[in-house]
Coordinates of C-alpha atoms and ligand atoms in Angstrom, one line a residue:
M1 CA 21.9 -14.0 -39.3
A2 CA 23.6 -14.7 -36.0
G3 CA 27.4 -14.9 -35.5
R4 CA 29.2 -16.9 -33.0
G5 CA 28.9 -15.3 -29.6
D6 CA 25.8 -13.3 -30.5
E7 CA 23.0 -13.1 -28.0
L8 CA 19.5 -11.8 -28.0
V9 CA 18.6 -10.1 -24.7
F10 CA 15.6 -8.2 -23.3
A11 CA 15.4 -5.9 -20.3
P12 CA 12.4 -4.0 -18.9
L13 CA 13.5 -0.6 -17.6
G14 CA 9.9 0.3 -16.5
G15 CA 6.5 -1.3 -16.3
V16 CA 7.4 -4.7 -15.0
G17 CA 6.5 -5.1 -11.3
E18 CA 4.3 -2.0 -11.6
I19 CA 1.6 -0.7 -13.9
G20 CA 2.7 2.4 -15.9
M21 CA 5.9 3.9 -17.3
N22 CA 6.5 1.2 -19.8
L23 CA 10.0 1.0 -21.3
A24 CA 11.5 -2.2 -22.7
I25 CA 14.8 -2.7 -24.5
Y26 CA 16.0 -5.5 -26.8
G27 CA 19.7 -6.1 -27.5
F28 CA 21.4 -8.2 -30.1
G29 CA 25.0 -9.1 -30.8
D30 CA 28.2 -9.9 -29.0
P31 CA 27.8 -8.9 -25.3
H32 CA 30.5 -6.2 -25.8
R33 CA 29.0 -4.8 -28.9
R34 CA 25.2 -5.0 -28.6
K35 CA 22.8 -3.0 -30.7
W36 CA 19.7 -2.0 -28.9
I37 CA 16.1 -0.9 -29.7
A38 CA 13.7 0.5 -27.2
V39 CA 9.9 -0.1 -27.1
D40 CA 7.7 2.5 -25.5
L41 CA 8.6 5.4 -23.2
G42 CA 5.7 6.0 -20.8
V43 CA 4.8 7.7 -17.5
S44 CA 3.1 6.8 -14.3
F45 CA 1.1 9.2 -12.1
G46 CA 2.2 10.3 -8.7
G47 CA 0.0 9.6 -5.7
D48 CA -0.4 11.1 -2.2
D49 CA 2.9 9.5 -1.2
L50 CA 4.8 11.7 -3.6
P51 CA 3.7 15.3 -2.6
G52 CA 4.1 17.7 -5.5
I53 CA 4.9 15.0 -8.1
D54 CA 2.5 14.5 -10.9
L55 CA 4.5 12.3 -13.3
I56 CA 6.9 9.5 -12.8
M57 CA 9.2 8.4 -15.6
P58 CA 11.7 5.6 -16.1
D59 CA 15.4 6.4 -15.3
I60 CA 17.1 6.1 -18.7
R61 CA 20.7 6.3 -17.5
F62 CA 21.5 3.1 -19.2
L63 CA 20.1 4.2 -22.6
V64 CA 21.9 7.5 -22.4
E65 CA 25.2 5.6 -21.9
E66 CA 24.4 3.3 -24.8
R67 CA 22.9 6.1 -27.0
R68 CA 25.4 5.3 -29.8
N69 CA 24.2 1.7 -30.0
L70 CA 20.5 2.6 -29.6
L71 CA 19.0 2.3 -33.1
G72 CA 15.5 3.7 -32.3
L73 CA 12.4 3.8 -30.2
V74 CA 9.3 2.1 -31.4
L75 CA 5.9 3.1 -29.8
T76 CA 3.2 0.4 -29.6
H77 CA 0.4 2.9 -29.0
A78 CA -0.3 6.4 -27.6
H79 CA -1.5 5.8 -24.1
E80 CA 0.3 7.9 -21.5
D81 CA 1.9 4.8 -19.9
H82 CA 3.5 4.0 -23.2
F83 CA 4.4 7.4 -24.8
G84 CA 3.9 10.0 -22.0
A85 CA 7.6 10.5 -21.3
L86 CA 8.7 11.0 -24.9
L87 CA 8.7 14.8 -25.0
D88 CA 10.6 15.1 -21.6
L89 CA 13.2 12.3 -22.2
W90 CA 13.8 12.4 -26.0
P91 CA 16.3 15.3 -25.7
R92 CA 18.6 13.1 -23.7
L93 CA 18.5 10.4 -26.4
K94 CA 17.9 12.1 -29.7
I95 CA 17.1 8.8 -31.4
P96 CA 14.7 8.1 -34.3
V97 CA 11.1 7.4 -33.2
Y98 CA 8.7 5.0 -35.0
A99 CA 4.9 5.3 -34.5
T100 CA 1.7 4.7 -36.4
P101 CA -0.2 7.7 -37.8
F102 CA -2.6 8.2 -34.8
A103 CA 0.2 8.1 -32.3
A104 CA 2.4 10.4 -34.4
A105 CA -0.5 12.9 -34.7
L106 CA -1.0 12.8 -30.9
I107 CA 2.7 13.5 -30.3
E108 CA 2.5 16.5 -32.5
A109 CA -0.7 17.8 -30.8
K110 CA 0.9 17.3 -27.4
R111 CA 4.1 19.1 -28.6
Q112 CA 2.1 22.1 -29.7
S113 CA 0.3 22.3 -26.4
E114 CA 3.5 22.2 -24.3
P115 CA 5.7 25.3 -24.7
G116 CA 9.3 24.4 -25.2
A117 CA 8.6 20.8 -26.1
P118 CA 11.2 19.4 -28.6
E119 CA 10.4 18.6 -32.2
V120 CA 10.8 14.9 -32.2
P121 CA 11.4 13.3 -35.6
V122 CA 8.8 10.6 -36.0
T123 CA 8.9 8.1 -38.8
I124 CA 5.3 7.1 -39.5
V125 CA 4.8 3.3 -39.8
P126 CA 1.5 2.2 -41.4
L127 CA -0.6 -0.4 -39.6
D128 CA 0.8 -3.9 -40.3
G129 CA 4.0 -2.1 -41.4
R130 CA 7.4 -3.9 -41.4
F131 CA 10.8 -2.2 -41.2
S132 CA 14.4 -3.0 -40.1
L133 CA 16.6 -1.4 -37.5
G134 CA 20.1 -3.0 -37.7
P135 CA 19.8 -6.6 -36.7
F136 CA 16.1 -6.2 -35.8
D137 CA 13.3 -6.8 -38.3
I138 CA 10.1 -5.3 -36.8
E139 CA 6.6 -6.1 -37.9
L140 CA 3.4 -4.5 -36.4
V141 CA 0.5 -6.7 -35.4
S142 CA -2.9 -4.9 -34.9
M143 CA -4.4 -5.5 -31.5
A144 CA -7.8 -4.5 -30.2
H145 CA -7.4 -2.1 -27.2
S146 CA -8.9 1.1 -25.8
I147 CA -7.2 3.5 -28.2
P148 CA -6.9 3.4 -32.0
E149 CA -3.9 1.7 -33.5
S150 CA -2.6 -0.5 -30.6
N151 CA 0.2 -2.7 -31.9
G152 CA 2.0 -5.8 -30.9
L153 CA 5.5 -6.1 -32.3
I154 CA 7.0 -9.1 -33.9
I155 CA 10.8 -8.6 -33.5
R156 CA 12.7 -11.0 -35.7
T157 CA 16.4 -11.6 -35.2
G158 CA 19.1 -14.1 -36.3
L159 CA 18.4 -15.9 -33.0
G160 CA 14.6 -16.1 -33.2
A161 CA 11.4 -14.0 -33.2
V162 CA 9.9 -12.3 -30.2
L163 CA 6.3 -11.2 -29.8
H164 CA 6.1 -8.0 -27.7
T165 CA 2.3 -7.9 -27.2
G166 CA 1.9 -4.3 -26.1
D167 CA -1.6 -3.7 -24.7
W168 CA -4.3 -5.9 -26.2
K169 CA -7.5 -7.8 -25.7
I170 CA -9.5 -10.1 -28.0
D171 CA -12.6 -8.3 -29.2
P172 CA -14.3 -9.6 -32.3
T173 CA -16.4 -6.4 -32.5
P174 CA -14.1 -3.6 -31.3
V175 CA -16.3 -0.7 -32.7
L176 CA -13.2 1.0 -34.1
G177 CA -10.3 -0.4 -36.0
P178 CA -9.4 -4.0 -36.8
P179 CA -9.8 -6.8 -34.3
T180 CA -6.7 -8.5 -32.9
D181 CA -5.0 -10.1 -35.9
E182 CA -5.4 -13.7 -35.0
A183 CA -4.2 -15.0 -38.4
K184 CA -0.9 -13.2 -38.2
L185 CA -0.4 -14.4 -34.6
R186 CA -1.1 -18.0 -35.6
S187 CA 1.3 -17.8 -38.5
L188 CA 4.0 -16.5 -36.1
G189 CA 3.3 -19.6 -34.1
D190 CA 3.8 -21.7 -37.3
E191 CA 7.0 -19.9 -38.1
G192 CA 8.2 -20.4 -34.5
C193 CA 8.1 -17.9 -31.7
L194 CA 11.1 -17.8 -29.3
A195 CA 9.6 -15.6 -26.7
L196 CA 6.3 -13.8 -25.8
I197 CA 6.6 -10.7 -23.6
G198 CA 3.0 -10.0 -22.6
D199 CA 0.4 -7.8 -21.0
S200 CA -0.5 -9.2 -17.5
T201 CA -2.9 -6.4 -16.4
N202 CA -6.0 -8.6 -16.1
A203 CA -4.3 -12.0 -15.5
V204 CA -6.2 -12.5 -12.3
R205 CA -9.6 -12.1 -14.0
E206 CA -11.4 -15.2 -15.2
G207 CA -13.0 -15.5 -18.6
R208 CA -13.0 -12.9 -21.4
S209 CA -13.6 -9.2 -21.3
P210 CA -16.9 -8.2 -22.9
S211 CA -16.8 -6.5 -26.3
E212 CA -16.8 -2.8 -26.9
M213 CA -20.0 -3.4 -28.9
E214 CA -21.8 -4.4 -25.7
V215 CA -20.8 -1.1 -24.1
A216 CA -22.0 0.8 -27.2
K217 CA -25.4 -0.9 -26.9
T218 CA -25.7 0.0 -23.2
L219 CA -24.7 3.6 -23.8
A220 CA -27.2 3.9 -26.6
E221 CA -30.0 2.7 -24.3
L222 CA -29.0 4.9 -21.4
I223 CA -28.8 8.0 -23.6
R224 CA -32.1 7.2 -25.4
T225 CA -34.0 6.9 -22.1
A226 CA -32.4 9.8 -20.3
P227 CA -35.0 12.4 -19.3
G228 CA -32.8 15.5 -19.3
R229 CA -29.2 16.4 -20.1
V230 CA -26.7 13.6 -20.4
G231 CA -23.0 13.8 -19.4
V232 CA -20.6 11.0 -20.3
T233 CA -17.0 10.9 -19.1
T234 CA -14.3 8.5 -20.4
F235 CA -10.7 8.6 -21.3
A236 CA -10.4 11.1 -24.1
S237 CA -8.1 8.8 -26.1
H238 CA -10.7 6.1 -26.3
V239 CA -11.9 7.2 -29.7
G240 CA -14.0 4.0 -30.1
R241 CA -16.0 5.0 -27.0
L242 CA -16.3 8.6 -28.2
R243 CA -17.8 7.2 -31.5
S244 CA -20.2 5.0 -29.6
V245 CA -21.4 8.0 -27.6
A246 CA -21.7 10.1 -30.8
R247 CA -23.7 7.4 -32.6
A248 CA -26.0 7.0 -29.6
A249 CA -26.6 10.7 -29.4
A250 CA -27.3 11.0 -33.2
A251 CA -29.8 8.2 -32.9
C252 CA -32.0 10.3 -30.6
E253 CA -31.1 13.7 -32.1
R254 CA -28.9 15.0 -29.4
E255 CA -25.9 17.1 -30.1
V256 CA -22.5 16.2 -28.7
V257 CA -20.7 18.9 -26.9
L258 CA -17.0 18.4 -26.0
V259 CA -16.1 19.7 -22.5
G260 CA -12.4 19.8 -21.6
R261 CA -9.2 20.4 -23.5
S262 CA -8.0 16.9 -23.9
M263 CA -11.4 15.9 -25.4
E264 CA -11.0 18.7 -28.0
R265 CA -7.4 17.7 -28.7
I266 CA -8.2 14.0 -29.2
A267 CA -11.3 14.8 -31.3
Q268 CA -9.1 17.0 -33.6
V269 CA -6.4 14.3 -33.9
A270 CA -9.1 11.6 -34.6
R271 CA -10.6 13.8 -37.3
E272 CA -7.2 14.4 -38.9
T273 CA -6.5 10.7 -38.9
G274 CA -9.9 9.7 -40.3
Y275 CA -11.4 8.1 -37.3
L276 CA -14.5 10.4 -37.1
E277 CA -15.2 10.6 -40.8
D278 CA -18.8 9.3 -40.6
I279 CA -19.5 11.1 -37.3
R280 CA -21.4 14.4 -37.2
D281 CA -19.2 17.4 -36.0
F282 CA -19.0 17.8 -32.3
R283 CA -20.1 21.2 -30.9
S284 CA -17.9 23.4 -28.8
V285 CA -18.8 24.0 -25.2
E286 CA -20.2 27.5 -25.7
V287 CA -23.4 26.1 -27.2
F288 CA -24.2 23.9 -24.2
G289 CA -26.3 26.6 -22.4
Y290 CA -28.4 27.2 -25.5
L291 CA -29.4 23.6 -26.2
P292 CA -32.6 22.1 -24.6
P293 CA -31.7 19.5 -22.0
E294 CA -33.1 16.6 -24.1
K295 CA -31.0 17.7 -27.0
V296 CA -27.5 17.5 -25.5
V297 CA -24.8 15.0 -24.6
A298 CA -21.7 16.5 -23.0
L299 CA -18.6 14.4 -23.4
C300 CA -16.5 15.5 -20.4
T301 CA -12.9 15.0 -19.3
G302 CA -12.3 14.0 -15.7
S303 CA -13.2 10.3 -15.5
Q304 CA -10.3 9.9 -13.0
G305 CA -11.5 12.6 -10.7
E306 CA -8.7 14.9 -11.8
A307 CA -9.2 18.1 -9.8
R308 CA -9.0 20.6 -12.6
A309 CA -10.8 18.5 -15.2
A310 CA -14.3 19.4 -16.5
L311 CA -16.3 16.9 -14.5
S312 CA -14.8 17.8 -11.2
R313 CA -15.6 21.5 -11.8
I314 CA -19.1 20.6 -12.9
A315 CA -19.6 18.5 -9.7
E316 CA -18.6 21.6 -7.7
D317 CA -20.8 23.8 -9.8
D318 CA -17.7 25.7 -10.7
H319 CA -17.7 25.3 -14.5
P320 CA -18.3 28.5 -16.5
E321 CA -20.4 26.9 -19.2
V322 CA -21.7 23.5 -18.1
G323 CA -23.9 22.5 -15.2
F324 CA -26.0 19.5 -14.3
S325 CA -28.9 19.3 -11.9
S326 CA -31.8 17.2 -10.9
G327 CA -33.2 15.2 -13.8
D328 CA -29.8 15.0 -15.6
R329 CA -27.9 11.7 -16.0
V330 CA -24.1 11.4 -15.8
I331 CA -22.4 8.2 -17.0
F332 CA -18.9 7.1 -15.9
S333 CA -17.9 5.1 -19.0
S334 CA -14.6 4.3 -17.2
R335 CA -13.1 2.8 -14.2
A336 CA -10.9 4.5 -11.6
I337 CA -7.3 3.6 -12.0
P338 CA -6.0 2.2 -8.6
G339 CA -5.1 5.2 -6.5
N340 CA -7.8 7.5 -8.0
E341 CA -10.8 5.9 -6.3
K342 CA -11.2 8.6 -3.6
A343 CA -11.0 11.4 -6.2
V344 CA -13.6 9.7 -8.4
M345 CA -15.9 9.2 -5.4
R346 CA -15.6 12.9 -4.5
V347 CA -16.9 13.8 -8.0
I348 CA -19.7 11.2 -7.9
N349 CA -20.8 12.5 -4.5
G350 CA -20.7 16.0 -5.7
L351 CA -23.0 15.2 -8.6
V352 CA -25.4 13.1 -6.5
A353 CA -25.6 15.9 -4.0
R354 CA -27.0 18.1 -6.7
G355 CA -29.6 15.6 -7.7
V356 CA -27.9 14.2 -10.7
E357 CA -28.4 10.5 -11.5
V358 CA -24.9 8.8 -11.7
I359 CA -24.4 5.6 -13.6
T360 CA -21.1 3.6 -13.3
D361 CA -19.8 0.2 -14.4
R362 CA -21.0 -1.1 -11.0
D363 CA -24.6 -1.0 -12.2
H364 CA -24.4 -1.1 -16.0
L365 CA -22.0 -2.4 -18.6
V366 CA -20.8 1.1 -19.5
H367 CA -17.1 0.2 -19.5
V368 CA -14.8 -2.7 -20.4
S369 CA -11.1 -3.0 -19.9
G370 CA -8.8 -3.0 -22.9
H371 CA -6.7 -5.8 -21.5
P372 CA -6.9 -9.6 -21.8
R373 CA -8.5 -11.8 -19.2
R374 CA -7.3 -15.3 -18.5
A375 CA -9.2 -17.1 -21.4
E376 CA -7.7 -14.5 -23.8
L377 CA -4.2 -15.0 -22.4
Q378 CA -4.7 -18.7 -23.0
D379 CA -5.8 -18.1 -26.6
M380 CA -2.7 -16.0 -27.3
I381 CA -0.4 -18.7 -25.9
G382 CA -2.2 -21.3 -28.1
W383 CA -1.8 -19.2 -31.2
V384 CA 1.8 -18.2 -30.8
R385 CA 3.1 -21.3 -28.9
P386 CA 6.2 -19.5 -27.5
Q387 CA 9.3 -21.3 -26.1
I388 CA 9.6 -18.6 -23.4
L389 CA 7.0 -16.4 -21.8
I390 CA 7.8 -13.3 -19.8
P391 CA 5.0 -11.6 -18.0
A392 CA 5.1 -7.8 -18.3
H393 CA 2.8 -4.8 -17.8
G394 CA 1.7 -5.7 -14.3
E395 CA 2.2 -5.6 -10.6
P396 CA 3.8 -8.7 -9.0
L397 CA 0.4 -10.2 -8.4
H398 CA -0.7 -9.9 -12.0
M399 CA 2.7 -11.2 -13.3
S400 CA 2.7 -14.2 -11.1
A401 CA -0.8 -15.1 -12.2
H402 CA 0.2 -14.8 -15.8
A403 CA 3.3 -16.9 -15.2
A404 CA 1.3 -19.7 -13.5
L405 CA -1.2 -19.6 -16.3
A406 CA 1.6 -19.9 -18.9
R407 CA 3.2 -22.9 -17.1
R408 CA -0.2 -24.6 -16.9
A409 CA -0.7 -23.9 -20.7
G410 CA 2.5 -25.8 -21.3
V411 CA 5.0 -23.0 -22.1
P412 CA 8.4 -24.7 -21.7
K413 CA 10.1 -21.7 -20.0
V414 CA 8.5 -18.9 -18.0
I415 CA 10.8 -16.1 -16.7
T416 CA 9.5 -13.6 -14.2
C417 CA 11.8 -10.6 -14.0
R418 CA 11.7 -7.0 -12.6
D419 CA 12.7 -3.6 -13.9
G420 CA 16.4 -3.6 -14.6
D421 CA 16.9 -7.4 -15.0
L422 CA 18.8 -8.3 -18.1
V423 CA 17.3 -11.4 -19.6
R424 CA 19.1 -13.5 -22.2
L425 CA 16.5 -15.0 -24.5
A426 CA 19.0 -16.9 -26.7
P427 CA 21.1 -18.9 -26.4
R428 CA 20.5 -20.4 -22.9
P429 CA 17.7 -18.2 -21.6
G430 CA 17.8 -16.8 -18.1
I431 CA 18.4 -13.6 -16.1
I432 CA 22.1 -12.8 -16.6
D433 CA 22.7 -9.3 -15.2
E434 CA 21.2 -6.2 -13.7
L435 CA 21.1 -2.8 -15.5
P436 CA 20.8 0.6 -13.9
A437 CA 17.1 1.3 -13.6
G438 CA 14.9 3.5 -11.5
R439 CA 12.5 6.4 -11.5
L440 CA 12.6 10.0 -12.4
Y441 CA 10.1 12.5 -11.0
K442 CA 8.7 15.4 -13.0
D443 CA 8.8 18.2 -10.3
G444 CA 7.5 21.4 -11.8
S445 CA 9.7 21.9 -14.9
L446 CA 12.5 19.7 -13.6
L447 CA 13.3 16.0 -13.7
I448 CA 14.8 14.8 -10.5
G449 CA 16.0 11.3 -9.4
A450 CA 13.8 9.4 -7.1
Q451 CA 16.8 8.7 -4.9
E452 CA 17.3 12.4 -4.3
R453 CA 16.2 13.7 -0.9
T454 CA 13.7 16.3 -2.3
V455 CA 10.5 14.3 -2.1
A456 CA 11.5 12.5 1.1
D457 CA 12.1 15.9 2.7
R458 CA 8.8 17.2 1.4
R459 CA 7.0 14.2 2.9
R460 CA 8.7 14.9 6.3
L461 CA 7.7 18.5 6.1
G462 CA 4.1 17.5 5.4
F463 CA 4.2 15.2 8.4
A464 CA 5.8 17.3 11.0
G465 CA 6.6 20.8 9.9
I466 CA 9.8 22.8 10.4
V467 CA 11.5 24.9 13.1
S468 CA 14.0 27.6 12.1
V469 CA 16.3 29.1 14.7
A470 CA 18.7 32.0 14.1
L471 CA 21.2 33.6 16.4
T472 CA 24.4 35.7 16.2
L473 CA 27.5 34.9 18.2
S474 CA 30.6 37.0 18.8
H475 CA 34.0 35.5 17.9
K476 CA 34.3 34.8 21.6
G477 CA 31.2 32.7 21.5
E478 CA 28.9 35.2 23.3
L479 CA 25.3 35.5 22.3
V480 CA 25.0 38.9 20.5
S481 CA 21.5 38.6 19.2
G482 CA 18.7 36.0 19.1
P483 CA 17.8 33.3 19.3
S484 CA 14.8 34.0 17.1
V485 CA 12.6 31.0 16.5
E486 CA 10.0 30.4 13.8
L487 CA 7.6 27.5 13.5
T488 CA 5.9 26.3 10.4
G489 CA 3.3 23.6 10.4
I490 CA 3.6 22.9 14.1
P491 CA 0.7 23.2 16.7
D492 CA 0.6 26.4 18.7
A493 CA 0.7 24.8 22.1
D494 CA 1.2 21.5 23.9
V495 CA -1.5 19.6 25.9
A496 CA -0.9 21.8 29.0
G497 CA -1.3 25.0 26.9
T498 CA 2.4 26.0 26.9
P499 CA 3.2 27.7 23.6
M500 CA 5.4 25.6 21.3
L501 CA 7.3 28.7 20.5
Q502 CA 8.2 29.1 24.2
I503 CA 9.2 25.4 24.5
A504 CA 11.5 25.8 21.5
H505 CA 12.9 29.1 22.7
E506 CA 13.7 27.8 26.2
S507 CA 15.3 24.6 24.9
V508 CA 17.6 26.7 22.6
L509 CA 18.7 28.9 25.5
E510 CA 19.1 26.0 27.9
A511 CA 21.2 24.0 25.4
F512 CA 23.4 27.0 24.6
N513 CA 24.0 27.9 28.2
S514 CA 24.9 24.4 29.1
M515 CA 27.6 24.3 26.5
P516 CA 31.2 24.7 27.8
K517 CA 32.4 28.2 26.8
P518 CA 35.2 27.1 24.4
R519 CA 32.7 25.0 22.5
R520 CA 30.5 28.0 21.9
R521 CA 33.1 29.5 19.6
D522 CA 32.5 26.7 17.1
P523 CA 29.4 27.7 15.1
E524 CA 28.8 24.2 13.8
A525 CA 28.9 22.6 17.2
V526 CA 26.5 25.2 18.5
A527 CA 24.1 24.6 15.6
E528 CA 24.2 20.9 16.1
A529 CA 23.6 21.1 19.8
L530 CA 20.7 23.5 19.4
R531 CA 19.1 21.4 16.7
R532 CA 19.2 18.3 18.8
A533 CA 17.8 20.2 21.8
V534 CA 14.9 21.7 19.8
R535 CA 13.9 18.5 18.2
S536 CA 13.9 16.6 21.4
A537 CA 12.0 19.3 23.4
I538 CA 9.3 19.6 20.7
G539 CA 9.4 15.8 20.3
S540 CA 8.5 15.3 23.9
A541 CA 5.8 17.9 23.9
W542 CA 4.2 16.7 20.6
R543 CA 5.5 13.1 20.0
K544 CA 6.5 14.1 16.6
K545 CA 9.9 15.5 15.5
P546 CA 10.0 18.4 13.1
I547 CA 12.8 19.2 10.7
C548 CA 15.0 21.9 12.3
H549 CA 17.3 24.4 10.8
V550 CA 19.7 26.4 13.0
H551 CA 21.5 29.4 11.4
V552 CA 24.5 30.6 13.5
L553 CA 26.0 33.9 12.3
T554 CA 29.3 35.1 13.8
V555 CA 30.4 38.7 14.1
Ligands
LIG1 ZN1 -0.5 0.1 -21.0
LIG2 ZN1 -2.8 1.0 -23.4

């Protein structure tokens, strides 16, 4: 039921204009009294441009302010870019969380492995489940994807129904779980769909993504014909892929050994939730050394080249239990996430250097994406026939390709927005406002705002080092002791061989001596003058300007 003045709005607070850290919110009601629900709460991973930062999360300032009107958080699936920020951010919101059994079990497993993580109350929703949160009626739609239990959400309100696709592809033979529920999506189309908010990841790729079954066949062949040991690396959460490997191994009487903590954790969760019922037990890593080479398949973590993961250590011959050598075959049943290519190449090169045969998706069909290509996006639009389409889950390139495709497919209104845009879906659709949005960095055990200087300072330190100067002045402004100068991360000498320490030291003395005597009684003025002098002296010797701290003590 919609009252006069009610509106239905949508805002992405993460994941739109970038891949990762998905967070979307939907609001319903009078603009002054909206009720909200949130969908997903994911992370992104930090790259070289963010020294010391492993995880990036959406800034949830707006949700914290609106906490009283926030009815719950619904998770579409348990990929890190959709649920990875839950344990860190939930204490700021303390709202009910809704997830399917596999996602709920993964949250619990994660909580147990992170000391101090909060106990999040999760309401388990069955596949295809339907429940209400205030003015929102929410129904799950099963989608094929690269993790069990990926769901689209049909969000029905008094002003129309929205399909939030989550991550999906069309795969008639997905190996694990039901295929994308075409019948339910078509009937949503018959019922009338106001808006489709959809996955744009592969919107620049023509055709359809191959089926998981094709990958299973290739893996089976490569494992069957392998002369020695076999290693396979993939995302641990891709339980369908783990099953394909396990089946292929069983067919040629090889045992599957799990290598890496996240493999063990997922395997346990998958057993608990019934996804490995017909699969022979995996062996733990200690037995690897006792099995003959032609009797083993090692399922390893580290498909993204993560430095501490199993495969990186194996590639450096630094793993306590597992080693590969000439005659062994390692299959990358994965693709490098943009930004990880160099790290993955390092692992591949390490393995090849020790004589291991490496197989990737460049030479064999050992991986497929879990996201829809263009023909699949067209199918979805044809089934659902939305009035409005909003591209999500993508970088600007992917989203604009998705938008153009939707227009060509005849969708009456296509709205491209960015994180923080408040989009009114009904009545009179369009972008109406901007909400506070941004990023948080997980830095050690703390969460810091991306706008804080911390990481920018760290980047500057990494680029040009630091000079520290200390000196003591009397209250009359006479030099009592110092200056002492210390350099960190700065070359020892300039091109002529003059020590940098000497250059810094002389510039400090010269600047001090050239200051008028009365000015020398002002410690702040002294510090500022010396700082400028050091930066400029080192700057001209090096053509880089370091950070400079001057400590002036007065006695
Ligand atoms: Zn995703
Ligand atoms: Zn996903």
